Amino acid sequence: MSTTPLTTWSQDGFVGTISLDNASRHNALSHQLVMEVIEALKVLHEAQTRVVVLRARAGSKIWSAGHDIGELPVDGRDPLGWNDPLRELVRTIETFRAPVIAMIDGGVWGGAVEVVLACDIIIATPESTFAVTPAKLGVPYNVSGMMTFMSAASLRIVKELAFTAAPISATRAEHVGMINHVVASEDLERFTQGMASTIAANAPLSISVMKEQLRVLAGAKPLTPRGFEKVQGLRRVVYDSNDYHEGIRAFKEKRKPQFKGN
Ligand code: LCV
């Protein structure tokens, strides 16, 4: 693990800001970067922060390239199991006491889309895009991640994003209700800070309770134990497959993968 920090954070009054800052890897969600964000959230929680803005350093062309593909396991282990740092980050954001606003200017890929969708409010520039990539890499997706997607968009949109793995523009994402606002790049910070200040001036306890109520209610989907075991077990078919290895190999070799469906 590098000792150079891959993120920065700050607090101004009741508003906290966490900035992804690893341009050379397009803010890929490596173990280190993710743990730094989780740590920053813990510190901001202790500091009574009432709203957090999660952003990339100004000028980043890519908000985040998603899970660090170099860190995906190739030994038959579940790539996105319960203890994966990315899963922990999603849970930390979802259960963070105060709202987290994702401020996006650039491409958002793979697991980073889930991180963004786990945030409470999403504000993006028209140039931003969102790509759901497991099918491009041959990776199985986790069950709670699927639920995050289903809470963020209609089933039809989730299917299109998941099956094509193609980026969706911020304008379309706003149109289908996946994100809150599309704001021109030059107005993004002012607009986001304005919303953060509005939230910070409101009653924090009322907001944190509503956030938790909405999280519990949105996740209250009836599912039999057998149904859960089925959707969870299905994932193994993918991470045990040749295509899973091919997807990761192809990315590392900078070529198009040749998927065979086994
Ligand atoms: C490690 C990277 C990455 C990266 N990891 O720049 O949701 S799931 O299931 O799919 C989950 C498992 C997941 O989130 O997987 C990751 C999904 N992400 C992607 O599919 C995007 C992968 N990245 C790209 O397609 C390109 O990097 C984009 C289009 C974002 C930017 O292209 P560009 O030509 O501007 P490079 O590809 O040259 O990237 C710069 C360096 O960052 C590394 C990449 O390998 C390269 O390293 P080198 O300088 O050593 O060649 N990099 C980029 N993304 N996710 N490393």
mmCIF file of N, CA and C and ligand atoms in Angstrom, residues 24-26 28 61-62 65-70 72 80 109-112 133-134 136-137 139-141 251 254, ligand 1:
data_model
loop_
_atom_site.group_PDB
_atom_site.id
_atom_site.type_symbol
_atom_site.label_atom_id
_atom_site.label_comp_id
_atom_site.label_asym_id
_atom_site.label_seq_id
_atom_site.Cartn_x
_atom_site.Cartn_y
_atom_site.Cartn_z
ATOM 1 N N SER A 24 -3.629 9.523 -11.578
ATOM 2 C CA SER A 24 -2.899 8.596 -12.445
ATOM 3 C C SER A 24 -3.640 7.270 -12.610
ATOM 4 N N ARG A 25 -4.511 6.935 -11.663
ATOM 5 C CA ARG A 25 -5.313 5.699 -11.745
ATOM 6 C C ARG A 25 -6.790 6.037 -11.941
ATOM 7 N N HIS A 26 -7.063 7.259 -12.367
ATOM 8 C CA HIS A 26 -8.452 7.711 -12.571
ATOM 9 C C HIS A 26 -9.322 7.419 -11.348
ATOM 10 N N ALA A 28 -9.412 5.039 -9.327
ATOM 11 C CA ALA A 28 -9.907 3.655 -9.183
ATOM 12 C C ALA A 28 -10.088 3.374 -7.689
ATOM 13 N N LYS A 61 -10.850 14.167 -15.313
ATOM 14 C CA LYS A 61 -11.688 13.794 -16.471
ATOM 15 C C LYS A 61 -12.588 12.607 -16.101
ATOM 16 N N ILE A 62 -12.048 11.758 -15.229
ATOM 17 C CA ILE A 62 -12.800 10.590 -14.753
ATOM 18 C C ILE A 62 -13.080 10.806 -13.271
ATOM 19 N N ALA A 65 -12.820 5.411 -11.984
ATOM 20 C CA ALA A 65 -12.845 4.286 -12.939
ATOM 21 C C ALA A 65 -13.386 3.007 -12.305
ATOM 22 N N GLY A 66 -13.935 3.116 -11.100
ATOM 23 C CA GLY A 66 -14.568 1.940 -10.487
ATOM 24 C C GLY A 66 -13.585 1.107 -9.685
ATOM 25 N N HIS A 67 -14.007 -0.084 -9.355
ATOM 26 C CA HIS A 67 -13.181 -1.014 -8.579
ATOM 27 C C HIS A 67 -11.798 -1.105 -9.213
ATOM 28 N N ASP A 68 -10.767 -1.201 -8.389
ATOM 29 C CA ASP A 68 -9.421 -1.364 -8.940
ATOM 30 C C ASP A 68 -9.326 -2.786 -9.508
ATOM 31 N N ILE A 69 -9.286 -2.878 -10.830
ATOM 32 C CA ILE A 69 -9.363 -4.191 -11.483
ATOM 33 C C ILE A 69 -8.153 -5.054 -11.094
ATOM 34 N N GLY A 70 -7.018 -4.411 -10.840
ATOM 35 C CA GLY A 70 -5.817 -5.143 -10.413
ATOM 36 C C GLY A 70 -6.009 -5.824 -9.066
ATOM 37 N N LEU A 72 -8.960 -7.255 -8.138
ATOM 38 C CA LEU A 72 -10.013 -8.283 -8.164
ATOM 39 C C LEU A 72 -9.363 -9.652 -7.982
ATOM 40 N N LEU A 80 -16.770 -9.556 -4.974
ATOM 41 C CA LEU A 80 -17.436 -8.439 -4.291
ATOM 42 C C LEU A 80 -18.202 -8.953 -3.083
ATOM 43 N N TRP A 109 -17.531 4.896 -13.439
ATOM 44 C CA TRP A 109 -17.489 3.535 -13.988
ATOM 45 C C TRP A 109 -17.715 2.489 -12.914
ATOM 46 N N GLY A 110 -18.387 1.408 -13.301
ATOM 47 C CA GLY A 110 -18.488 0.197 -12.478
ATOM 48 C C GLY A 110 -18.921 0.470 -11.052
ATOM 49 N N GLY A 111 -18.126 -0.058 -10.113
ATOM 50 C CA GLY A 111 -18.474 0.062 -8.700
ATOM 51 C C GLY A 111 -18.635 1.507 -8.250
ATOM 52 N N ALA A 112 -18.012 2.435 -8.964
ATOM 53 C CA ALA A 112 -18.161 3.846 -8.584
ATOM 54 C C ALA A 112 -19.591 4.320 -8.829
ATOM 55 N N THR A 133 -20.589 -1.777 -15.381
ATOM 56 C CA THR A 133 -19.661 -2.542 -16.215
ATOM 57 C C THR A 133 -19.481 -4.045 -15.974
ATOM 58 N N PRO A 134 -20.169 -4.693 -15.024
ATOM 59 C CA PRO A 134 -19.836 -6.108 -14.797
ATOM 60 C C PRO A 134 -19.836 -6.943 -16.079
ATOM 61 N N LYS A 136 -19.044 -6.124 -19.000
ATOM 62 C CA LYS A 136 -17.885 -5.813 -19.845
ATOM 63 C C LYS A 136 -16.653 -6.572 -19.346
ATOM 64 N N LEU A 137 -16.677 -6.885 -18.034
ATOM 65 C CA LEU A 137 -15.521 -7.532 -17.409
ATOM 66 C C LEU A 137 -15.769 -8.999 -17.088
ATOM 67 N N VAL A 139 -17.795 -9.974 -14.592
ATOM 68 C CA VAL A 139 -17.819 -10.021 -13.122
ATOM 69 C C VAL A 139 -19.260 -10.232 -12.646
ATOM 70 N N PRO A 140 -19.461 -11.039 -11.576
ATOM 71 C CA PRO A 140 -20.813 -11.183 -11.024
ATOM 72 C C PRO A 140 -21.121 -9.988 -10.138
ATOM 73 N N TYR A 141 -22.368 -9.578 -10.050
ATOM 74 C CA TYR A 141 -22.663 -8.457 -9.164
ATOM 75 C C TYR A 141 -23.262 -8.950 -7.863
ATOM 76 N N PHE A 251 -8.397 -6.728 -19.656
ATOM 77 C CA PHE A 251 -8.193 -5.341 -19.199
ATOM 78 C C PHE A 251 -6.703 -5.086 -18.978
ATOM 79 N N LYS A 254 -4.859 -4.726 -22.096
ATOM 80 C CA LYS A 254 -5.381 -3.617 -22.909
ATOM 81 C C LYS A 254 -5.923 -4.105 -24.252
HETATM 82 C C1 LCV B 1 -7.294 -0.343 -12.170
HETATM 83 C C2 LCV B 1 -7.286 1.261 -13.806
HETATM 84 C C3 LCV B 1 -8.687 1.264 -13.809
HETATM 85 C C4 LCV B 1 -9.364 0.403 -12.920
HETATM 86 N N1 LCV B 1 -8.616 -0.363 -12.133
HETATM 87 O O1 LCV B 1 -6.992 6.039 -19.402
HETATM 88 O O2 LCV B 1 -18.849 -2.969 -11.280
HETATM 89 S S1 LCV B 1 -17.940 -4.022 -11.710
HETATM 90 O O3 LCV B 1 -18.477 -5.366 -11.391
HETATM 91 O O4 LCV B 1 -17.639 -3.902 -13.150
HETATM 92 C C5 LCV B 1 -16.443 -3.821 -10.761
HETATM 93 C C6 LCV B 1 -15.605 -5.014 -10.659
HETATM 94 C C7 LCV B 1 -15.711 -2.617 -11.307
HETATM 95 O O5 LCV B 1 -15.978 -1.519 -10.856
HETATM 96 O O6 LCV B 1 -14.760 -2.804 -12.261
HETATM 97 C C8 LCV B 1 -14.115 -1.608 -12.840
HETATM 98 C C9 LCV B 1 -14.972 -1.040 -13.918
HETATM 99 N N2 LCV B 1 -14.285 0.026 -14.598
HETATM 100 C C10 LCV B 1 -14.075 0.064 -15.918
HETATM 101 O O7 LCV B 1 -14.476 -0.845 -16.671
HETATM 102 C C11 LCV B 1 -13.266 1.227 -16.456
HETATM 103 C C12 LCV B 1 -11.848 0.810 -16.703
HETATM 104 N N3 LCV B 1 -11.065 1.917 -17.215
HETATM 105 C C13 LCV B 1 -11.206 2.357 -18.497
HETATM 106 O O8 LCV B 1 -11.986 1.813 -19.303
HETATM 107 C C14 LCV B 1 -10.364 3.518 -18.892
HETATM 108 O O9 LCV B 1 -9.285 3.630 -17.958
HETATM 109 C C15 LCV B 1 -11.131 4.850 -18.893
HETATM 110 C C16 LCV B 1 -12.172 4.844 -20.051
HETATM 111 C C17 LCV B 1 -11.851 5.126 -17.587
HETATM 112 C C18 LCV B 1 -10.136 6.024 -19.147
HETATM 113 O O10 LCV B 1 -9.378 5.741 -20.312
HETATM 114 P P1 LCV B 1 -7.989 6.512 -20.591
HETATM 115 O O11 LCV B 1 -7.494 6.057 -21.914
HETATM 116 O O12 LCV B 1 -8.178 7.968 -20.336
HETATM 117 P P2 LCV B 1 -6.203 4.635 -19.252
HETATM 118 O O13 LCV B 1 -7.074 3.497 -19.613
HETATM 119 O O14 LCV B 1 -4.894 4.729 -19.924
HETATM 120 O O15 LCV B 1 -6.013 4.566 -17.658
HETATM 121 C C19 LCV B 1 -4.922 5.188 -16.971
HETATM 122 C C20 LCV B 1 -4.324 4.168 -16.029
HETATM 123 O O16 LCV B 1 -5.297 3.843 -15.034
HETATM 124 C C21 LCV B 1 -5.513 2.422 -15.026
HETATM 125 C C22 LCV B 1 -5.168 1.983 -16.453
HETATM 126 O O17 LCV B 1 -4.860 0.608 -16.481
HETATM 127 C C23 LCV B 1 -3.991 2.863 -16.751
HETATM 128 O O18 LCV B 1 -2.856 2.312 -16.130
HETATM 129 P P3 LCV B 1 -1.385 2.398 -16.806
HETATM 130 O O19 LCV B 1 -1.083 3.888 -16.805
HETATM 131 O O20 LCV B 1 -0.521 1.595 -15.885
HETATM 132 O O21 LCV B 1 -1.546 1.819 -18.192
HETATM 133 N N4 LCV B 1 -6.900 2.146 -14.716
HETATM 134 C C24 LCV B 1 -7.975 2.692 -15.273
HETATM 135 N N5 LCV B 1 -9.090 2.162 -14.747
HETATM 136 N N6 LCV B 1 -10.679 0.358 -12.835
HETATM 137 N N7 LCV B 1 -6.584 0.461 -12.988
#
